[in-house]
Tab-separated table of C-alpha atoms in Angstrom:
chain	number	residue	atom	x	y	z
A	6	MET	CA	-22.567	-32.990	5.590
A	7	ASP	CA	-22.451	-29.271	5.290
A	8	ALA	CA	-25.305	-27.666	3.337
A	9	PRO	CA	-24.363	-26.183	-0.158
A	10	ALA	CA	-23.813	-22.645	-0.704
A	11	ILE	CA	-26.873	-20.214	-1.004
A	12	ILE	CA	-24.931	-18.813	-3.997
A	13	PRO	CA	-23.445	-20.984	-6.507
A	14	LYS	CA	-20.266	-19.345	-7.901
A	15	LYS	CA	-19.590	-19.669	-11.574
A	16	ASN	CA	-15.693	-18.022	-10.911
A	17	GLY	CA	-14.663	-19.837	-8.010
A	18	GLY	CA	-15.554	-17.176	-5.624
A	19	PHE	CA	-13.153	-14.265	-7.218
A	20	ASN	CA	-14.532	-10.993	-8.306
A	21	ALA	CA	-12.179	-8.505	-10.091
A	22	ALA	CA	-14.087	-5.358	-9.150
A	23	ALA	CA	-14.169	-6.331	-5.128
A	24	HIS	CA	-10.596	-7.173	-5.264
A	25	GLY	CA	-9.825	-3.948	-7.330
A	26	LEU	CA	-11.727	-1.851	-4.781
A	27	ARG	CA	-10.206	-3.564	-1.925
A	28	GLY	CA	-6.636	-2.409	-2.944
A	29	LEU	CA	-7.905	0.977	-3.874
A	30	ALA	CA	-9.722	1.422	-0.448
A	31	ALA	CA	-6.312	0.612	1.160
A	32	VAL	CA	-4.656	3.296	-1.047
A	33	PHE	CA	-7.414	5.808	-0.154
A	34	VAL	CA	-6.980	5.314	3.496
A	35	MET	CA	-3.020	5.786	3.329
A	36	LEU	CA	-3.457	8.945	1.122
A	37	ALA	CA	-6.468	10.341	3.549
A	38	HIS	CA	-3.653	9.890	6.498
A	39	ILE	CA	-0.885	11.521	4.621
A	40	ILE	CA	-2.978	14.724	3.680
A	41	GLY	CA	-5.243	14.476	6.726
A	42	GLY	CA	-2.496	13.828	9.625
A	43	THR	CA	-0.537	16.973	8.346
A	44	ALA	CA	-3.495	19.016	8.176
A	45	GLU	CA	-4.331	17.924	11.833
A	46	HIS	CA	-0.836	17.941	13.274
A	47	ILE	CA	1.631	20.168	11.120
A	48	TYR	CA	-0.371	22.740	9.207
A	49	PRO	CA	-3.517	23.127	11.693
A	50	HIS	CA	-2.785	26.878	11.289
A	51	VAL	CA	-3.136	27.119	7.861
A	52	LYS	CA	-7.038	27.331	7.328
A	53	SER	CA	-6.781	27.080	3.669
A	54	TYR	CA	-5.011	23.897	3.616
A	55	VAL	CA	-7.101	22.374	6.322
A	56	GLN	CA	-10.276	23.411	4.072
A	57	TRP	CA	-8.592	22.078	0.827
A	58	VAL	CA	-8.027	18.660	2.120
A	59	ARG	CA	-11.174	18.509	4.077
A	60	TYR	CA	-13.205	16.486	1.181
A	61	PRO	CA	-10.185	13.824	0.171
A	62	TRP	CA	-9.543	13.331	3.683
A	63	ASN	CA	-13.266	12.499	4.345
A	64	PHE	CA	-13.471	10.306	1.375
A	65	GLY	CA	-9.900	8.493	1.907
A	66	THR	CA	-11.144	7.489	5.680
A	67	PHE	CA	-14.323	6.023	3.672
A	68	GLY	CA	-12.178	3.348	2.375
A	69	VAL	CA	-12.817	1.516	5.810
A	70	GLU	CA	-16.350	1.589	5.169
A	71	ILE	CA	-15.483	-0.074	1.587
A	72	PHE	CA	-13.603	-2.319	3.469
A	73	PHE	CA	-16.413	-3.618	5.414
A	74	VAL	CA	-18.654	-3.949	2.453
A	75	ILE	CA	-16.132	-6.086	0.757
A	76	SER	CA	-15.868	-8.393	3.813
A	77	GLY	CA	-19.503	-8.741	4.132
A	78	TYR	CA	-19.347	-9.723	0.649
A	79	VAL	CA	-16.637	-12.435	0.769
A	80	ILE	CA	-16.877	-13.607	4.256
A	81	LEU	CA	-20.554	-14.886	3.869
A	82	GLN	CA	-19.118	-17.445	1.062
A	83	SER	CA	-16.113	-18.579	2.976
A	84	ALA	CA	-18.500	-19.352	5.864
A	85	LEU	CA	-20.732	-21.265	3.670
A	86	LYS	CA	-17.672	-23.171	1.913
A	87	TYR	CA	-15.740	-24.364	5.028
A	88	ASN	CA	-17.117	-25.880	8.464
A	89	LEU	CA	-16.733	-23.942	11.598
A	90	LYS	CA	-13.410	-25.204	12.706
A	91	GLU	CA	-11.677	-24.593	9.042
A	92	PHE	CA	-13.131	-21.308	8.611
A	93	GLY	CA	-11.941	-19.992	12.042
A	94	LEU	CA	-8.657	-21.321	11.276
A	95	ARG	CA	-8.335	-19.721	7.860
A	96	ARG	CA	-9.489	-16.409	9.285
A	97	PHE	CA	-7.182	-16.698	11.966
A	98	VAL	CA	-3.823	-17.517	10.037
A	99	ARG	CA	-5.035	-15.039	7.433
A	100	ILE	CA	-5.404	-11.877	9.546
A	101	TYR	CA	-3.621	-12.777	12.996
A	102	PRO	CA	0.139	-13.238	12.534
A	103	LEU	CA	0.532	-9.869	10.886
A	104	PHE	CA	-1.619	-8.121	13.151
A	105	PHE	CA	0.250	-9.902	16.247
A	106	VAL	CA	3.756	-9.047	14.913
A	107	LEU	CA	2.820	-5.361	14.127
A	108	SER	CA	0.852	-4.943	17.779
A	109	LEU	CA	4.114	-6.137	19.258
A	110	LEU	CA	5.968	-3.530	17.451
A	111	PHE	CA	3.742	-0.898	18.525
A	112	ILE	CA	3.800	-2.140	22.242
A	113	ALA	CA	7.756	-2.038	22.239
A	114	LEU	CA	7.755	1.101	20.759
A	115	ASN	CA	4.982	2.794	22.915
A	116	PHE	CA	6.545	1.475	25.759
A	117	VAL	CA	10.166	3.013	25.085
A	118	THR	CA	8.878	6.327	23.794
A	119	ASN	CA	5.441	6.517	26.336
A	120	ALA	CA	3.755	8.511	23.229
A	121	TYR	CA	0.428	7.206	24.125
A	122	LYS	CA	0.363	6.504	28.032
A	123	GLU	CA	-3.400	5.574	28.047
A	124	LEU	CA	-2.357	2.217	26.097
A	125	ASN	CA	0.641	1.229	28.346
A	126	ASN	CA	-1.411	-1.227	30.816
A	127	VAL	CA	-2.212	-4.789	30.841
A	128	GLU	CA	-6.030	-4.616	30.232
A	129	THR	CA	-5.652	-2.464	26.998
A	130	ILE	CA	-2.910	-4.396	25.618
A	131	VAL	CA	-4.792	-8.156	26.271
A	132	SER	CA	-7.832	-6.505	25.076
A	133	GLY	CA	-6.368	-5.470	21.819
A	134	LEU	CA	-4.613	-8.519	21.132
A	135	LEU	CA	-7.775	-10.498	21.716
A	136	PHE	CA	-9.757	-8.096	19.788
A	137	ILE	CA	-12.308	-7.771	22.443
A	138	ASN	CA	-11.621	-3.900	23.213
A	139	LEU	CA	-14.905	-2.914	21.849
A	140	PHE	CA	-16.401	-4.706	25.174
A	141	THR	CA	-13.943	-3.735	27.515
A	142	GLY	CA	-13.997	0.330	26.283
A	143	THR	CA	-10.214	0.203	25.550
A	144	GLU	CA	-8.459	1.323	22.558
A	145	GLN	CA	-6.908	-1.028	19.909
A	146	LEU	CA	-3.085	-1.097	19.695
A	147	THR	CA	-1.455	-0.565	16.272
A	148	PRO	CA	-2.747	2.110	14.164
A	149	ASN	CA	-5.759	1.167	11.777
A	150	ALA	CA	-6.414	-2.132	13.780
A	151	TRP	CA	-9.384	-0.590	15.486
A	152	SER	CA	-11.480	-1.718	12.134
A	153	LEU	CA	-10.147	-5.486	12.896
A	154	SER	CA	-12.187	-5.627	16.175
A	155	TYR	CA	-15.225	-5.152	14.217
A	156	GLU	CA	-13.939	-7.758	11.378
A	157	ALA	CA	-13.459	-10.338	14.014
A	158	CYS	CA	-16.652	-10.058	15.485
A	159	PHE	CA	-18.257	-10.000	12.092
A	160	TYR	CA	-16.460	-13.036	11.593
A	161	VAL	CA	-17.773	-14.956	14.584
A	162	LEU	CA	-21.055	-13.985	14.175
A	163	THR	CA	-21.445	-15.109	10.488
A	164	ALA	CA	-19.634	-18.319	11.251
A	165	LEU	CA	-22.446	-18.922	14.106
A	166	ILE	CA	-25.274	-17.778	12.007
A	167	VAL	CA	-24.303	-19.842	8.959
A	168	THR	CA	-23.634	-22.958	11.018
A	169	PHE	CA	-26.627	-23.222	13.355
A	170	ALA	CA	-29.161	-21.379	11.228
A	171	TYR	CA	-28.596	-22.768	7.889
A	172	LYS	CA	-26.351	-25.834	7.915
A	173	ARG	CA	-27.054	-27.590	11.122
A	174	ARG	CA	-30.810	-26.120	11.208
A	175	ASN	CA	-30.860	-25.833	15.079
A	176	MET	CA	-33.447	-23.432	15.694
A	177	LEU	CA	-32.583	-22.383	19.158
A	178	LEU	CA	-28.914	-21.538	18.633
A	179	GLY	CA	-29.383	-20.186	15.171
A	180	ALA	CA	-32.070	-17.717	17.009
A	181	LEU	CA	-29.529	-16.984	19.469
A	182	ALA	CA	-26.852	-16.204	17.064
A	183	VAL	CA	-29.099	-13.857	15.128
A	184	MET	CA	-30.224	-12.030	18.315
A	185	LEU	CA	-26.289	-11.464	19.373
A	186	ALA	CA	-25.755	-10.114	15.533
A	187	ILE	CA	-29.088	-7.844	16.059
A	188	ALA	CA	-27.376	-6.577	19.406
A	189	PHE	CA	-24.085	-5.919	17.897
A	190	LEU	CA	-25.697	-3.859	15.094
A	191	ILE	CA	-27.315	-1.895	17.398
A	192	ALA	CA	-24.623	-1.244	19.370
A	193	PHE	CA	-21.773	-0.488	16.616
A	194	PRO	CA	-24.264	0.779	13.834
A	195	ILE	CA	-21.065	0.882	11.626
A	196	THR	CA	-21.100	-2.726	11.145
A	197	VAL	CA	-24.361	-2.160	8.887
A	198	TYR	CA	-21.765	-1.857	6.060
A	199	PHE	CA	-21.093	-5.502	6.624
A	200	LEU	CA	-24.578	-6.094	5.894
A	201	ILE	CA	-24.525	-4.517	2.554
A	202	GLY	CA	-21.874	-6.841	1.646
A	203	VAL	CA	-23.779	-9.848	2.892
A	204	ALA	CA	-26.988	-8.426	0.579
A	205	MET	CA	-24.909	-8.084	-2.503
A	206	ARG	CA	-23.929	-11.959	-2.028
A	207	LEU	CA	-27.404	-13.212	-1.370
A	208	LEU	CA	-28.900	-10.682	-4.114
A	209	ALA	CA	-26.404	-12.419	-6.474
A	210	ALA	CA	-25.158	-9.206	-7.855
A	211	ASP	CA	-21.955	-10.774	-9.380
A	212	GLU	CA	-24.195	-13.083	-11.332
A	213	LYS	CA	-26.156	-10.456	-13.262
A	214	THR	CA	-24.887	-9.136	-16.657
A	215	ALA	CA	-23.410	-5.662	-17.027
A	216	THR	CA	-24.994	-3.583	-19.744
A	217	PRO	CA	-24.751	-0.098	-20.954
A	218	ALA	CA	-27.946	1.024	-18.709
A	219	THR	CA	-26.292	-0.667	-15.660
A	220	TRP	CA	-23.013	1.272	-16.631
A	221	GLY	CA	-24.791	4.620	-16.257
A	222	MET	CA	-26.595	3.519	-12.881
A	223	GLU	CA	-23.095	2.384	-11.881
A	224	LEU	CA	-21.478	5.758	-12.578
A	225	VAL	CA	-24.379	7.757	-11.133
A	226	SER	CA	-24.290	5.875	-7.886
A	227	PHE	CA	-20.518	5.967	-7.771
A	228	VAL	CA	-20.628	9.654	-8.283
A	229	LEU	CA	-23.192	10.107	-5.534
A	230	MET	CA	-21.248	7.843	-3.016
A	231	VAL	CA	-18.137	10.016	-3.418
A	232	ALA	CA	-20.090	13.306	-3.068
A	233	SER	CA	-22.107	12.295	0.015
A	234	ALA	CA	-18.952	10.556	1.844
A	235	SER	CA	-16.820	13.579	1.169
A	236	GLN	CA	-19.224	15.722	3.284
A	237	THR	CA	-18.602	14.271	6.494
A	238	HIS	CA	-15.891	12.776	8.551
A	239	LEU	CA	-17.549	9.328	9.506
A	240	GLY	CA	-17.033	7.437	12.696
A	241	TYR	CA	-20.203	5.753	14.176
A	242	THR	CA	-20.376	4.960	17.633
A	243	ALA	CA	-23.939	5.546	18.395
A	244	TRP	CA	-27.274	5.530	16.396
A	245	ASP	CA	-27.950	9.316	16.627
A	246	GLN	CA	-24.972	9.795	14.215
A	247	PHE	CA	-27.387	8.451	11.588
A	248	GLY	CA	-28.986	11.659	11.732
A	249	THR	CA	-25.944	13.576	9.800
A	250	PRO	CA	-27.615	14.578	6.537
A	251	ALA	CA	-25.174	12.785	4.413
A	252	VAL	CA	-25.341	9.157	5.703
A	253	PRO	CA	-28.961	8.011	4.236
A	254	MET	CA	-27.604	9.172	0.792
A	255	ILE	CA	-24.088	7.248	1.627
A	256	LEU	CA	-25.750	4.022	2.398
A	257	LEU	CA	-28.241	4.132	-0.597
A	258	SER	CA	-25.357	5.151	-2.862
A	259	ILE	CA	-22.713	2.552	-1.811
A	260	THR	CA	-25.495	-0.283	-1.852
A	261	ALA	CA	-26.598	0.951	-5.210
A	262	TYR	CA	-22.804	1.073	-6.375
A	263	PHE	CA	-21.923	-2.193	-5.125
A	264	TYR	CA	-25.225	-3.886	-6.635
A	265	PHE	CA	-23.918	-2.689	-10.189
A	266	ALA	CA	-20.016	-2.571	-9.752
A	267	LEU	CA	-19.724	-6.422	-8.851
A	268	ARG	CA	-21.240	-7.544	-12.164
A	269	PRO	CA	-18.924	-9.191	-14.829
A	270	GLY	CA	-18.060	-6.283	-17.363
A	271	SER	CA	-18.812	-3.364	-15.033
A	272	LEU	CA	-17.092	-0.082	-15.425
A	273	THR	CA	-15.297	-1.116	-12.076
A	274	SER	CA	-14.259	-4.525	-13.143
A	275	ARG	CA	-12.995	-3.092	-16.390
A	276	ALA	CA	-11.174	-0.186	-14.505
A	277	LEU	CA	-9.486	-2.373	-11.728
A	278	GLY	CA	-9.038	-5.664	-13.383
A	279	GLY	CA	-5.617	-4.835	-14.417
A	280	GLN	CA	-2.494	-5.915	-12.649
A	281	PRO	CA	-1.429	-2.948	-10.742
A	282	PHE	CA	-5.009	-2.988	-9.198
A	283	ARG	CA	-4.797	-6.841	-8.917
A	284	TYR	CA	-1.705	-6.057	-6.688
A	285	PHE	CA	-2.959	-3.452	-4.573
A	286	GLY	CA	-5.825	-5.934	-3.963
A	287	ASP	CA	-3.203	-8.551	-3.119
A	288	VAL	CA	-1.131	-6.449	-0.538
A	289	SER	CA	-4.501	-4.318	0.763
A	290	TYR	CA	-4.537	-5.753	4.290
A	291	SER	CA	-0.537	-5.406	4.658
A	292	LEU	CA	-0.746	-2.215	3.222
A	293	TYR	CA	-3.765	-1.142	5.460
A	294	LEU	CA	-1.774	-1.933	8.519
A	295	VAL	CA	1.897	-1.286	7.604
A	296	HIS	CA	1.542	2.364	6.456
A	297	PRO	CA	1.063	4.129	9.691
A	298	PHE	CA	4.360	3.038	10.517
A	299	PRO	CA	6.419	4.679	7.605
A	300	TYR	CA	4.085	7.569	8.152
A	301	PHE	CA	4.570	8.341	11.509
A	302	LEU	CA	8.629	7.925	11.027
A	303	MET	CA	8.481	10.111	8.002
A	304	ARG	CA	6.574	12.739	9.799
A	305	MET	CA	9.103	12.659	12.702
A	306	ILE	CA	12.099	13.096	10.467
A	307	PHE	CA	10.528	15.982	8.266
A	308	VAL	CA	9.744	17.705	11.467
A	309	LYS	CA	13.260	17.290	13.086
A	310	MET	CA	14.832	18.290	9.816
A	311	GLY	CA	12.604	21.468	9.436
A	312	TRP	CA	11.242	20.036	6.163
A	313	PHE	CA	7.803	20.958	6.580
A	314	THR	CA	8.009	24.631	5.154
A	315	GLY	CA	5.633	27.601	4.018
A	316	ASN	CA	5.830	26.107	0.528
A	317	ILE	CA	3.199	23.608	1.283
A	318	PRO	CA	2.727	21.856	-2.285
A	319	LEU	CA	6.614	21.056	-2.308
A	320	SER	CA	6.962	20.026	1.179
A	321	MET	CA	3.714	17.894	0.755
A	322	THR	CA	4.653	16.490	-2.470
A	323	ALA	CA	7.963	15.367	-0.931
A	324	PHE	CA	6.453	14.088	2.192
A	325	GLY	CA	3.582	12.215	0.101
A	326	THR	CA	6.664	10.513	-1.802
A	327	ALA	CA	8.554	9.410	1.017
A	328	VAL	CA	5.675	7.795	2.887
A	329	VAL	CA	4.283	6.358	-0.201
A	330	SER	CA	7.546	5.030	-1.466
A	331	THR	CA	8.781	3.594	2.112
A	332	SER	CA	5.335	2.231	2.750
A	333	LEU	CA	5.097	0.182	-0.668
A	334	VAL	CA	8.467	-1.301	0.048
A	335	ALA	CA	7.594	-2.265	3.677
A	336	THR	CA	4.626	-3.657	2.385
A	337	HIS	CA	5.697	-5.888	-0.312
A	338	PHE	CA	8.203	-7.531	1.922
A	339	ILE	CA	5.643	-7.794	4.748
A	340	TYR	CA	3.042	-9.271	2.865
A	341	ARG	CA	5.252	-12.076	1.343
A	342	THR	CA	6.511	-13.013	4.831
A	343	LEU	CA	4.032	-12.115	7.600
A	344	GLU	CA	0.503	-12.203	5.518
A	345	ARG	CA	1.041	-14.761	2.729
A	346	GLY	CA	3.815	-16.937	4.304
A	347	PRO	CA	1.851	-18.313	7.080
A	348	TYR	CA	-1.198	-19.079	5.076
A	349	GLU	CA	0.748	-20.783	2.320
A	350	ALA	CA	2.809	-22.925	4.947
A	351	MET	CA	-0.602	-23.811	6.442
A	352	PHE	CA	-2.942	-24.626	4.002
A	353	HIS	CA	-0.412	-25.276	0.952
A	354	GLN	CA	-2.252	-22.840	-1.249
A	355	ARG	CA	-2.095	-19.028	-1.892
A	356	ILE	CA	-4.402	-16.426	-0.530
A	357	TYR	CA	-5.818	-15.391	-4.006
A	358	HIS	CA	-5.844	-18.491	-6.678
A	359	ASP	CA	-4.277	-17.408	-10.432
A	360	LYS	CA	-7.059	-19.836	-11.319
A	361	ARG	CA	-9.690	-18.095	-9.743
A	362	ARG	CA	-8.572	-14.855	-11.424
A	363	LYS	CA	-8.560	-16.606	-14.955
A	364	ALA	CA	-11.792	-17.768	-14.315
A	365	ALA	CA	-13.139	-14.865	-13.385
A	366	ALA	CA	-11.663	-12.864	-16.722
A	367	SER	CA	-13.105	-15.650	-18.762
């Protein structure tokens, strides 16, 4: 028999703040690609524009780190709830169908256009599809999927640690799983954000009650997180990058922010608990993986038609509107068919239960 969950959940596992932040992070990443991509590829010679978008571009890409924190918070509870086999199956059906289809689309498009020659080889394709590219030194395939390789490794390591160190009390296998996790953290320091999410679960941050005092600390930590994350373009590949002055403050502020934001009645849960943010939370994974395709298509059209002009505000407004609208339409359809569809067919339940939302709101 599986051991009971370490942290009992009164609300069935759904957290309005985490769910809303997941959706907001996906939107941040999309907007960062719109403004950052044009600064890098369309208007690199316009120094004023490049300088102006630098800070929102930096913070937008920080949405990935926010994803990782939320994943650490959510996945631990899932690993505790299900046995090893069911946990793995649910994670696979949850993320792989959409990833696989978009990867095949990318492979086909890249084969025809040869836009990324270095990715047109068997080793890169197989490594990407198996999420082992971190260990083969090759690139991931479909845009944005690089983060899924970290996610997949985190799922495996979490499941092994929970199963052997906690549920089965196998000291040898549990110790080996922990050592693997430590080695992975040392090799890929960006995974520290998963640990922040795990810490939030273990500290039962979502079981504490928000007060006016914690609202103030939540707001201060949020401002510090935004300010510090906007200072640098994060991309951890080695420990020496933690020498960047902004990084200690980023880690401290995001930890403090989530500690206060996950509480029922927090400013974040109040701000992001409405239907629009719940919808974006639902479709966040699809939006994250889908939007690069409309982005590249619209950028190609705008370049071909000469619609990127010297009037940057007008051009960017038109371009941003085109990318966002096409991305949202494509995301809605793909979420219902490729993300939600396989999961509901396999497990006969929705990814996000309405009853959990109601329980969390009560």
